[in-house]
C-alpha positions as a Markdown table, in Angstrom:
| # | Residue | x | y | z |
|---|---|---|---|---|
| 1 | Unk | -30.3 | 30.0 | 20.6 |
| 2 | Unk | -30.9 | 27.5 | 22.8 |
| 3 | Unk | -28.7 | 25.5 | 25.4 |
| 4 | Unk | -29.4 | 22.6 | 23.6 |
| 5 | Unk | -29.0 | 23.8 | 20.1 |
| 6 | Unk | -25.3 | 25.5 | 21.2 |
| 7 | Unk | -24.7 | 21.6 | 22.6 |
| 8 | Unk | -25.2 | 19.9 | 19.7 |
| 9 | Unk | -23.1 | 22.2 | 17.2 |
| 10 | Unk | -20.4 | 21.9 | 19.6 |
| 11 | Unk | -20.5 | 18.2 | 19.8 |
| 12 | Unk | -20.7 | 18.2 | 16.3 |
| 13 | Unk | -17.6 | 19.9 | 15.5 |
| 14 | Unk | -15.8 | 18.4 | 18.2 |
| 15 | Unk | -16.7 | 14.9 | 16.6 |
| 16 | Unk | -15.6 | 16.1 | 13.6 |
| 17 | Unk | -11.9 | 17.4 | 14.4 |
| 18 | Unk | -12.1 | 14.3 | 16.0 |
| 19 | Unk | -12.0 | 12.7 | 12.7 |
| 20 | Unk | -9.1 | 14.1 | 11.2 |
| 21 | Unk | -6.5 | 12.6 | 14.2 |
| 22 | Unk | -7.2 | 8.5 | 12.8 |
| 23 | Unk | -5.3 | 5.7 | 14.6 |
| 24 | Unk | -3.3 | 5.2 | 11.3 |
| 25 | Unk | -1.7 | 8.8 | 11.6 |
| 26 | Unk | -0.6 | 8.4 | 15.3 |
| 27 | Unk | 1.0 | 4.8 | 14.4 |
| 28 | Unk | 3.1 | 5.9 | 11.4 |
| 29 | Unk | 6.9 | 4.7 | 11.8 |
| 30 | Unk | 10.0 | 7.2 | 11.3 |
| 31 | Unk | 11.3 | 5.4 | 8.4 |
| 32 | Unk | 10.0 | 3.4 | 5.9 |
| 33 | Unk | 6.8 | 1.2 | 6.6 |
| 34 | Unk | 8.4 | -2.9 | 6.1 |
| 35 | Unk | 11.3 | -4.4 | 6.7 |
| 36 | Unk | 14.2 | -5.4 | 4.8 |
| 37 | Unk | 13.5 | -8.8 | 6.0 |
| 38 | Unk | 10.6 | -9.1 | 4.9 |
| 39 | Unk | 11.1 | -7.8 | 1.5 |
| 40 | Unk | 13.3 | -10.9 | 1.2 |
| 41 | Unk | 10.6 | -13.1 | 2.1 |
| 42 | Unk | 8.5 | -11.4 | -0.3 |
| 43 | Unk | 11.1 | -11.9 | -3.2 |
| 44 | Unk | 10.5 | -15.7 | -2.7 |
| 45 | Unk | 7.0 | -15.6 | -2.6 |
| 46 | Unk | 7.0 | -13.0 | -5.7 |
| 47 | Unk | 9.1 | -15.1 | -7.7 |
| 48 | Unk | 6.7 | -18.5 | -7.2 |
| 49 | Unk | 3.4 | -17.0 | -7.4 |
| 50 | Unk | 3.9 | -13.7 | -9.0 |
| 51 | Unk | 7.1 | -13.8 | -11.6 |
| 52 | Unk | 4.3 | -16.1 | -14.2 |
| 53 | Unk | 2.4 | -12.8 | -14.6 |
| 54 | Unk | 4.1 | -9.4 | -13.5 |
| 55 | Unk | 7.8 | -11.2 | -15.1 |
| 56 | Unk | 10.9 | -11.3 | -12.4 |
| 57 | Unk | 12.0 | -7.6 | -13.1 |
| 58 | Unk | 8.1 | -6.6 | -12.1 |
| 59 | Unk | 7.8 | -5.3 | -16.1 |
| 60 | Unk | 4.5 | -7.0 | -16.9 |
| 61 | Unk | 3.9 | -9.4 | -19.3 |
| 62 | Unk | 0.0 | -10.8 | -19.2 |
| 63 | Unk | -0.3 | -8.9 | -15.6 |
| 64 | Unk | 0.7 | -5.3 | -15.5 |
| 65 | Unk | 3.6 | -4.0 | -14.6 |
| 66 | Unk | 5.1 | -3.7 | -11.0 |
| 67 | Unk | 7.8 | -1.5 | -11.3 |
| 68 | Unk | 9.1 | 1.2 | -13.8 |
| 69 | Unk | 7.5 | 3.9 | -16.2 |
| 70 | Unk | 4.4 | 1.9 | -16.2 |
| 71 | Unk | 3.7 | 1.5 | -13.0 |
| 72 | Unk | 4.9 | 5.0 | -12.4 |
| 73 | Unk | 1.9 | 6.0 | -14.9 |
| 74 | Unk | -0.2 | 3.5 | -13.3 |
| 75 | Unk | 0.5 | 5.2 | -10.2 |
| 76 | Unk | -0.1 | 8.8 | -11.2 |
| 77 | Unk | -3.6 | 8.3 | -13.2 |
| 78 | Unk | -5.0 | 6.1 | -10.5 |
| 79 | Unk | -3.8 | 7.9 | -7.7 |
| 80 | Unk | -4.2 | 4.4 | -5.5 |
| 81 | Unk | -3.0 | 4.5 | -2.3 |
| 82 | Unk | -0.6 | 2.2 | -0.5 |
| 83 | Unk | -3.9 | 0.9 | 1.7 |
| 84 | Unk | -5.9 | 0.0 | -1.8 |
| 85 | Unk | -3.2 | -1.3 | -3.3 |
| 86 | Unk | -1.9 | -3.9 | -0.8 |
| 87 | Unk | -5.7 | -4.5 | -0.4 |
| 88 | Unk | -6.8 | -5.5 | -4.3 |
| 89 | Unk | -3.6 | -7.7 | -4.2 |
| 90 | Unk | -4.4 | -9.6 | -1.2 |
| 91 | Unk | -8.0 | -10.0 | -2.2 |
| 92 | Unk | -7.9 | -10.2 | -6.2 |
| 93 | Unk | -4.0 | -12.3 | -6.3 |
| 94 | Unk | -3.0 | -14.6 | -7.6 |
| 95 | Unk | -5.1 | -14.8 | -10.5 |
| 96 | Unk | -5.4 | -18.1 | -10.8 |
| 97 | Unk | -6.4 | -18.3 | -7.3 |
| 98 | Unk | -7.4 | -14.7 | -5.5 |
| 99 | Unk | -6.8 | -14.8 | -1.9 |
| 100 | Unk | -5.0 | -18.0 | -1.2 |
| 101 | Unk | -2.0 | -17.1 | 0.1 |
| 102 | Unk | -1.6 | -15.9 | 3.9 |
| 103 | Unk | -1.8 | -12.7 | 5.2 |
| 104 | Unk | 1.7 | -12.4 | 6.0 |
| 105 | Unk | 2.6 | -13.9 | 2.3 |
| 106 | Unk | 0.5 | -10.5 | 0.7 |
| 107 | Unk | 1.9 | -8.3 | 3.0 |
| 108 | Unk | 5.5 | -9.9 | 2.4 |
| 109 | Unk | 5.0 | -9.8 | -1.2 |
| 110 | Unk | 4.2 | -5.9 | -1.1 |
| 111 | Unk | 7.0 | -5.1 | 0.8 |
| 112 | Unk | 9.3 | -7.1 | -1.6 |
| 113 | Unk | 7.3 | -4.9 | -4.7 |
| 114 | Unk | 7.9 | -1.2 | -2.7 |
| 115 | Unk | 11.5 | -2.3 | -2.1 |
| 116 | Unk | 12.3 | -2.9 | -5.7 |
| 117 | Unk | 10.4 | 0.3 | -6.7 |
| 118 | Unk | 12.7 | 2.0 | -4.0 |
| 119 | Unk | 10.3 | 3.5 | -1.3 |
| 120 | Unk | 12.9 | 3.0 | 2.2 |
| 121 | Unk | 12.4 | 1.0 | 4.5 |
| 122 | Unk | 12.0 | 0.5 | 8.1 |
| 123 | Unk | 12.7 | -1.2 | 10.8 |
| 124 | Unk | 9.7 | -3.2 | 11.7 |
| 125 | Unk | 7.5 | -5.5 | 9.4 |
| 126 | Unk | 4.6 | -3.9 | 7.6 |
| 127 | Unk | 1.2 | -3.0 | 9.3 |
| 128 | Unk | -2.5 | -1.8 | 8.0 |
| 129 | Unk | -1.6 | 1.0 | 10.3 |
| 130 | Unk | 1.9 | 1.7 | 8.4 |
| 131 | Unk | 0.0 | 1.1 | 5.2 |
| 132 | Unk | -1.9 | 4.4 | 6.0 |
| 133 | Unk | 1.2 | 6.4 | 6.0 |
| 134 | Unk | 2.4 | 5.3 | 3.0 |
| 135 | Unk | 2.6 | 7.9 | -0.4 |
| 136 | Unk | 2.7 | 6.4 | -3.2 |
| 137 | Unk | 3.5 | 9.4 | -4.9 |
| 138 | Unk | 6.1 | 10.8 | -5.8 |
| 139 | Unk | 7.4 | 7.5 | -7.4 |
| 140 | Unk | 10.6 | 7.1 | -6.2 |
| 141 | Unk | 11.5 | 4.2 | -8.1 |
| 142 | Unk | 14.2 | 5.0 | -11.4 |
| 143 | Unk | 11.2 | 5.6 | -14.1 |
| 144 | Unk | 13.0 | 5.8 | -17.8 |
């Protein structure tokens, strides 16, 4: 085998276990990935722009539902991940007018929906990095 050819394999693998260490895993926080403050803000922005569709108590009514056995279910066929999830809101929400609120306001508004569904909480405001380390699953919200 040539020089060359033994060059190339090892570059190649080397590019590939370079793959597996992603920014998003070297950025994950300790605790939870939002803030109780911004949950707060997020239950204000919820309740004007969301409440019409997913109801107050996140149960659904002619969106789907945000919280509970549903979304649990929701949760476990899809398999979505925190990063999808956060992304088909801010991109596909509100309904009656998909992607019109800020960055911050989406981001807000998903922290304020994991914090009612019970995943912890940090101490810093969320990131697309934080999103990354996010599981979904298991739900730890009180599914009946």
């Amino acid at each position: 085998m040539s020089f060359q050819k033994i060059g190339s394999k090892t570059a190649l693998l080397t590019l590939f276990s370079l793959a597996a260490f992603t920014p998003g895993q070297a950025a994950c926080p300790s605790g939870g990935i939002y803030s109780p403050t911004q949950a707060q803000a997020g239950m204000s922005v919820y309740n004007d722009k969301c409440a019409s569709c997913h109801n107050a108590d996140m149960s659904g009514n002619s969106g789907p539902a945000l919280a509970g056995p549903k979304f649990q279910a929701y949760l476990q066929f899809t398999k979505i991940t925190a990063s999808q999830l956060e992304s088909f809101i801010a991109t596909q929400m509100p309904a009656d007018a998909p992607g019109s609120l800020t960055d911050t306001q989406y981001k807000d508004i998903f922290a304020y929906i994991l914090s009612y569904n019970h995943y912890p909480a940090g101490t810093a405001d969320m990131t697309n990095d934080g999103l990354s380390c996010l599981n979904m699953l298991p739900y730890p919200g009180k599914a009946q």
